[in-house]
Coordinates of C-alpha atoms and ligand atoms in Angstrom, one line a residue:
M1 CA -8.3 22.3 17.7
N2 CA -11.0 20.0 16.4
D3 CA -11.9 16.7 17.9
V4 CA -9.8 14.0 16.2
F5 CA -11.5 11.1 14.4
D6 CA -11.7 8.1 16.4
L7 CA -11.4 4.5 14.8
R8 CA -13.6 3.2 17.8
D9 CA -16.6 5.1 16.4
L10 CA -16.8 2.9 13.2
A11 CA -19.9 0.8 13.1
L12 CA -17.7 -2.1 11.5
P13 CA -14.0 -2.1 12.4
V14 CA -12.8 -2.8 8.8
I15 CA -10.7 -0.4 6.6
S16 CA -10.1 -1.0 2.8
S17 CA -6.3 -0.6 2.3
P18 CA -5.2 2.3 0.1
M19 CA -4.1 0.5 -3.0
A20 CA -2.1 2.9 -5.5
G21 CA -1.9 2.1 -9.2
G22 CA -5.7 1.8 -9.9
P23 CA -7.6 -0.5 -7.3
S24 CA -8.6 2.2 -4.8
T25 CA -11.2 4.2 -6.5
P26 CA -13.5 6.9 -4.9
A27 CA -16.4 4.4 -5.4
L28 CA -14.6 1.6 -3.5
A29 CA -13.7 3.9 -0.6
A30 CA -17.4 5.3 -0.6
A31 CA -18.8 1.8 -0.6
V32 CA -16.8 0.5 2.3
S33 CA -17.6 3.7 4.3
E34 CA -21.2 3.4 3.5
A35 CA -21.2 -0.2 4.7
G36 CA -19.9 1.1 8.1
G37 CA -16.3 0.8 7.6
L38 CA -13.5 3.1 6.5
G39 CA -12.6 3.5 2.8
F40 CA -9.2 4.6 1.9
L41 CA -7.9 6.5 -1.2
A42 CA -4.3 6.0 -2.3
A43 CA -2.3 9.2 -2.9
G44 CA 0.9 7.6 -3.8
S45 CA 2.2 7.7 -7.3
T46 CA -0.9 9.9 -8.2
A47 CA -0.8 13.6 -9.3
P48 CA -1.9 16.0 -6.5
E49 CA -4.9 17.1 -8.8
A50 CA -6.1 13.6 -9.2
V51 CA -5.8 13.0 -5.5
A52 CA -8.1 16.2 -4.8
A53 CA -10.5 15.1 -7.5
D54 CA -10.6 11.4 -6.0
I55 CA -11.3 13.0 -2.4
N56 CA -14.2 15.1 -3.9
A57 CA -15.5 12.3 -5.8
A58 CA -15.7 9.9 -2.9
R59 CA -17.5 12.6 -0.8
V60 CA -20.3 12.9 -3.4
D61 CA -21.2 9.2 -2.7
T62 CA -20.8 9.0 1.0
T63 CA -20.9 11.2 4.1
G64 CA -19.0 8.4 6.0
P65 CA -15.2 8.6 7.2
L66 CA -12.7 8.7 4.5
G67 CA -8.9 8.0 4.7
V68 CA -6.1 9.2 2.3
N69 CA -2.5 7.6 2.2
L70 CA 0.7 9.3 1.4
F71 CA 4.1 7.8 0.6
V72 CA 7.1 9.1 2.6
V73 CA 10.0 9.0 0.1
D74 CA 12.9 9.7 1.9
A75 CA 16.3 10.5 -0.1
Y76 CA 18.0 7.6 -1.3
E77 CA 21.1 6.8 -3.5
P78 CA 21.1 3.3 -4.9
N79 CA 24.2 1.7 -6.0
P80 CA 24.7 3.0 -9.5
V81 CA 26.5 -0.2 -10.7
L82 CA 23.9 -2.6 -9.6
L83 CA 21.2 -0.3 -10.8
D84 CA 22.8 0.1 -14.4
S85 CA 23.4 -3.6 -14.7
Y86 CA 19.8 -4.3 -13.6
R87 CA 18.5 -1.9 -16.1
R88 CA 20.5 -3.5 -18.9
S89 CA 19.2 -7.0 -18.1
L90 CA 15.6 -5.6 -18.7
Q91 CA 16.2 -4.5 -22.3
P92 CA 15.4 -7.8 -24.0
E93 CA 11.9 -7.8 -22.3
A94 CA 11.5 -4.0 -23.3
T95 CA 12.4 -5.0 -27.0
R96 CA 9.9 -7.7 -26.9
L97 CA 7.1 -5.5 -25.4
Q98 CA 8.3 -2.8 -27.8
V99 CA 8.7 -0.1 -25.3
A100 CA 11.8 2.2 -24.0
L101 CA 12.5 1.4 -20.4
G102 CA 12.2 4.6 -18.1
E103 CA 14.9 6.7 -16.7
P104 CA 16.0 6.1 -13.0
Q105 CA 15.2 9.1 -10.9
W106 CA 14.4 10.0 -7.4
E107 CA 11.5 12.3 -6.6
D108 CA 9.5 13.0 -3.5
D109 CA 6.0 12.0 -4.8
H110 CA 4.9 15.6 -4.4
W111 CA 5.3 15.3 -0.8
Q112 CA 4.4 19.1 0.2
A113 CA 1.7 19.5 -2.3
K114 CA -0.2 16.3 -1.1
L115 CA 0.2 17.2 2.6
D116 CA -1.0 20.9 1.9
L117 CA -4.0 19.2 0.1
V118 CA -4.9 16.8 2.9
L119 CA -4.7 19.6 5.5
D120 CA -7.0 21.7 3.2
L121 CA -9.4 18.9 2.2
R122 CA -9.6 17.3 5.6
P123 CA -10.2 13.6 5.3
D124 CA -11.0 11.8 8.6
M125 CA -7.6 9.9 8.5
V126 CA -4.3 10.3 6.9
S127 CA -1.9 7.4 6.9
F128 CA 1.8 7.1 5.8
T129 CA 3.9 4.3 4.5
F130 CA 7.6 3.9 3.6
G131 CA 8.7 6.2 6.3
C132 CA 7.5 8.5 9.3
P133 CA 7.0 12.3 8.8
A134 CA 8.6 14.9 11.2
D135 CA 6.5 15.9 14.5
D136 CA 5.1 19.2 13.0
V137 CA 3.1 17.1 10.5
F138 CA 1.3 15.0 13.2
D139 CA 0.4 18.3 15.1
A140 CA -0.9 20.0 12.1
L141 CA -3.2 17.0 11.3
A142 CA -4.5 16.8 14.8
H143 CA -5.2 20.4 14.8
R144 CA -7.4 19.9 12.0
G145 CA -9.3 16.8 13.5
I146 CA -7.5 14.5 11.3
L147 CA -6.3 11.0 12.7
S148 CA -2.8 10.3 11.6
C149 CA -1.4 6.9 11.2
V150 CA 1.9 5.5 10.4
T151 CA 2.4 2.1 8.9
V152 CA 5.0 0.0 10.7
S153 CA 6.4 -3.5 10.3
S154 CA 8.3 -3.8 13.6
L155 CA 8.1 -2.9 17.2
D156 CA 11.1 -0.4 16.7
E157 CA 9.2 1.4 14.0
A158 CA 6.1 1.5 16.2
T159 CA 7.7 3.0 19.1
A160 CA 9.6 5.5 17.2
A161 CA 6.4 6.6 15.3
V162 CA 4.5 7.2 18.6
A163 CA 7.5 8.9 20.1
R164 CA 7.1 11.3 17.1
G165 CA 3.6 11.9 17.6
A166 CA 1.6 9.5 15.4
G167 CA -2.0 9.4 16.5
S168 CA -2.3 5.6 15.4
L169 CA -0.3 2.8 13.8
C170 CA -1.2 0.4 11.0
I171 CA 0.9 -2.8 11.6
Q172 CA 1.7 -4.5 8.5
G173 CA 2.5 -8.3 8.7
H174 CA 4.6 -10.1 6.2
E175 CA 1.5 -11.6 4.6
A176 CA 0.6 -8.3 3.2
G177 CA 0.1 -7.8 -0.4
G178 CA 1.9 -4.9 -2.1
H179 CA 4.9 -3.0 -0.9
R180 CA 6.4 -3.4 2.5
A181 CA 6.1 -0.4 4.5
T182 CA 9.7 -0.7 6.0
W183 CA 11.2 2.5 6.5
D184 CA 14.8 1.4 5.9
A185 CA 15.0 1.0 2.0
D186 CA 18.1 -1.3 2.3
A187 CA 16.5 -3.4 4.9
S188 CA 15.6 -7.3 4.3
P189 CA 11.9 -7.7 4.8
S190 CA 10.8 -8.7 8.1
T191 CA 9.3 -12.2 8.3
S192 CA 6.9 -11.5 11.4
P193 CA 3.7 -12.7 11.1
L194 CA 0.8 -10.1 11.8
M195 CA -0.5 -11.9 14.9
T196 CA 2.9 -11.8 16.6
L197 CA 3.6 -8.1 15.6
V198 CA 0.0 -7.3 16.8
S199 CA 0.5 -8.9 20.1
A200 CA 3.9 -7.2 20.7
I201 CA 3.1 -3.8 19.4
A202 CA -0.5 -3.2 20.9
S203 CA 0.6 -3.9 24.4
S204 CA 3.6 -1.5 24.1
V205 CA 2.1 1.6 22.7
D206 CA -0.8 3.9 23.9
V207 CA -2.3 4.8 20.5
P208 CA -5.0 2.6 18.5
V209 CA -3.5 0.1 16.3
V210 CA -4.9 -1.2 13.0
A211 CA -3.8 -4.6 11.8
A212 CA -3.0 -5.4 7.9
G213 CA -1.7 -8.3 6.1
G214 CA -3.5 -11.5 4.8
I215 CA -6.9 -10.8 6.4
V216 CA -9.6 -12.6 4.3
D217 CA -12.1 -13.7 6.9
T218 CA -13.8 -12.8 10.2
S219 CA -12.2 -15.4 12.5
T220 CA -8.7 -13.8 11.6
S221 CA -10.3 -10.1 12.3
R222 CA -11.6 -11.5 15.6
A223 CA -8.3 -12.8 16.7
L224 CA -6.5 -9.6 15.8
M225 CA -9.0 -7.6 17.8
D226 CA -8.4 -9.9 20.7
R227 CA -4.8 -9.1 20.6
G228 CA -5.5 -5.5 20.8
A229 CA -6.2 -4.1 17.2
V230 CA -9.0 -1.7 17.1
A231 CA -9.6 -2.4 13.5
V232 CA -8.5 -4.5 10.5
Q233 CA -7.3 -3.4 7.2
A234 CA -7.4 -5.4 4.0
G235 CA -6.4 -4.9 0.3
T236 CA -6.3 -8.0 -1.6
A237 CA -9.7 -9.1 -0.2
Y238 CA -11.2 -6.1 -2.1
L239 CA -9.1 -6.4 -5.5
L240 CA -12.0 -8.3 -7.3
T241 CA -14.8 -6.1 -6.1
D242 CA -17.1 -4.5 -8.5
E243 CA -15.9 -1.0 -7.3
A244 CA -12.2 -1.6 -7.5
G245 CA -10.1 -0.2 -10.2
T246 CA -8.1 -3.4 -10.5
N247 CA -6.8 -3.8 -14.1
A248 CA -8.1 -6.7 -16.1
T249 CA -4.7 -8.5 -16.2
H250 CA -4.5 -8.3 -12.4
R251 CA -8.0 -9.6 -12.1
A252 CA -7.5 -12.6 -14.5
A253 CA -4.4 -13.7 -12.8
L254 CA -6.1 -13.6 -9.4
V255 CA -8.7 -16.2 -10.6
D256 CA -6.1 -18.0 -12.7
P257 CA -5.4 -21.6 -11.2
N258 CA -1.7 -21.4 -12.4
F259 CA -1.0 -18.6 -10.0
T260 CA -0.6 -20.8 -6.7
R261 CA 1.6 -18.6 -4.5
T262 CA 2.8 -15.0 -3.7
T263 CA 6.5 -14.0 -2.9
L264 CA 8.3 -10.9 -2.1
T265 CA 10.2 -9.3 -4.8
R266 CA 12.2 -6.1 -5.6
A267 CA 12.0 -6.8 -9.3
F268 CA 9.3 -4.3 -10.3
T269 CA 10.2 -1.2 -8.2
G270 CA 13.4 -1.7 -6.2
R271 CA 11.2 -1.9 -3.0
W272 CA 10.3 -5.3 -1.5
A273 CA 6.6 -5.9 -2.3
R274 CA 4.4 -9.2 -2.2
G275 CA 2.7 -10.3 -5.6
L276 CA 1.7 -13.4 -7.5
E277 CA 4.9 -15.3 -8.4
N278 CA 5.2 -14.9 -12.1
R279 CA 8.1 -15.4 -14.7
F280 CA 9.3 -11.7 -14.4
I281 CA 9.8 -12.2 -10.7
A282 CA 11.5 -15.6 -11.1
E283 CA 13.9 -14.2 -13.6
H284 CA 15.0 -11.4 -11.4
A285 CA 15.5 -12.6 -8.1
D286 CA 18.6 -10.6 -7.7
A287 CA 17.0 -7.2 -8.5
P288 CA 18.8 -4.6 -6.3
A289 CA 17.4 -2.1 -4.0
G290 CA 16.4 1.3 -5.6
Y291 CA 13.0 3.0 -4.9
P292 CA 11.8 5.1 -6.6
H293 CA 14.4 4.8 -9.4
L294 CA 13.5 1.3 -10.4
H295 CA 9.7 2.0 -10.4
H296 CA 10.4 4.6 -13.1
V297 CA 12.7 2.2 -15.0
T298 CA 10.1 -0.6 -15.2
F299 CA 7.0 1.6 -15.5
P300 CA 6.6 1.6 -19.3
L301 CA 7.4 -2.4 -19.2
R302 CA 4.7 -2.8 -16.8
Q303 CA 2.1 -0.7 -18.4
A304 CA 2.8 -2.5 -21.5
A305 CA 2.4 -5.9 -20.1
I306 CA -0.7 -4.9 -18.5
A307 CA -2.2 -3.6 -21.7
A308 CA -1.3 -6.8 -23.5
G309 CA -2.9 -8.9 -20.8
D310 CA 0.8 -10.3 -20.1
M311 CA 0.4 -11.8 -16.6
E312 CA 4.1 -13.0 -16.7
V313 CA 5.5 -9.7 -16.8
A314 CA 2.8 -7.5 -15.0
H315 CA 3.1 -6.7 -11.4
L316 CA 0.2 -8.6 -9.6
W317 CA 0.4 -7.4 -6.1
A318 CA -1.5 -9.8 -3.7
G319 CA -1.3 -10.9 -0.3
T320 CA -0.9 -14.5 1.1
G321 CA -4.9 -14.9 1.3
H322 CA -5.3 -14.3 -2.6
S323 CA -6.8 -17.8 -3.2
H324 CA -9.8 -16.6 -1.0
V325 CA -10.6 -13.3 -2.5
R326 CA -14.2 -13.3 -4.4
S327 CA -15.7 -10.8 -6.7
G328 CA -19.1 -8.9 -5.8
A329 CA -19.9 -5.7 -4.0
A330 CA -17.3 -4.1 -1.6
A331 CA -20.1 -3.9 1.2
D332 CA -20.3 -7.6 1.2
V333 CA -16.6 -8.0 1.5
T334 CA -16.7 -5.5 4.4
R335 CA -19.5 -7.2 6.2
A336 CA -17.7 -10.6 5.7
L337 CA -14.4 -9.2 7.1
A338 CA -16.1 -7.6 10.3
P339 CA -15.4 -9.6 13.5
Ligands
FMN1 C1 -2.6 -3.7 -5.1 C2 -2.2 -3.3 -3.7 C3 -1.7 -1.9 -3.7 C4 -1.3 -1.3 -2.5 N1 -0.8 0.0 -2.5 C5 -0.5 0.6 -1.2 C6 -0.4 2.0 -1.0 O1 -0.6 2.8 -2.0 N2 -0.1 2.5 0.2 C7 -0.1 1.7 1.3 O2 0.1 2.1 2.4 N3 -0.2 0.4 1.1 C8 -0.4 -0.2 0.1 N4 -0.8 -1.5 -0.1 C9 -0.5 -2.3 1.1 C10 -1.8 -2.2 2.0 O3 -1.8 -1.1 2.7 C11 -1.8 -3.3 3.1 O4 -0.7 -3.4 3.8 C12 -2.1 -4.7 2.4 O5 -3.3 -4.8 1.4 C13 -2.4 -5.6 3.6 O6 -2.3 -7.0 3.1 P1 -3.6 -7.8 2.1 O7 -3.4 -7.2 0.7 O8 -3.2 -9.2 2.2 O9 -4.9 -7.5 2.9 C14 -1.2 -2.1 -1.4 C15 -1.5 -3.5 -1.3 C16 -2.1 -4.0 -2.6 C17 -2.5 -5.4 -2.7

């Protein structure tokens, strides 16, 4: 049994969110860790070989702590009638962008291969979103000195994760950019603000808790740590940094004054996620549940929109603090978020 990584040993209690789909590069993770925080890599929706390459690349640039995030994709059968009708409603957009829509399908995001990989390569921390692994997974991680972390968006999820053996929790408030971590794919998204959740959960569990969602300044970090968080985690705040792999369309939208608000939508992936409100979101407010089926259906559409610089159809994940994000070095953002 190895000593498990302890978040309280971080020089700065700041974590960069895992951000799948490009933003979380090895360079970003390494820069955050070198600045005294904890940099995360996103293994979700990424081939296992690419995840291994990312871990090795980050380790070239830092000897600091490193985190890796995995998706827990439970079996799910969406309503076939709603799924088909939604897919047909997307055909005009696909025709306009000259792409074929993807096929709806369920897959487990290479769960076992990625789990084996992190057990082998031993990053300091492994976090999970969209669900909670079985207790033997937590035991295996702890045995290798890896701190496990389950992302939760309610007190019920928090107590269930700790009962199963989670070594820490990442509490996600409704302000957060990107997908909601909610375990129940059919559930309406929780509206609980981060401050309320952290107060309720930190006092009810005996594992370290990290706070995430809408954090863009030091005073918010301080208030969250006063409520019991041992560290804060931010994603949107890093999207415009030099080291982030955020695509040009997403970067342009984040500084475009026409995008004034974020909203929750299922239109892109069949799972609730927060992004800058654009035409695609507005036109598909009734999109059904269906993750990862709809992620596969809309994938070619989103790729084409990103390539064409089409900000009205691309998915532009961002949290409620989006208007405060700034460009520059990730180390500066890390220091600016530290309490
Ligand atoms: C572009 C983007 C991609 C994200 N991808 C992931 C992911 O792969 N895994 C994950 O657990 N969370 C993901 N998230 C959510 C973050 O973990 C975290 O909850 C969120 O960044 C916190 O809110 P903030 O963006 O307002 O700081 C993503 C967030 C963004 C903005």
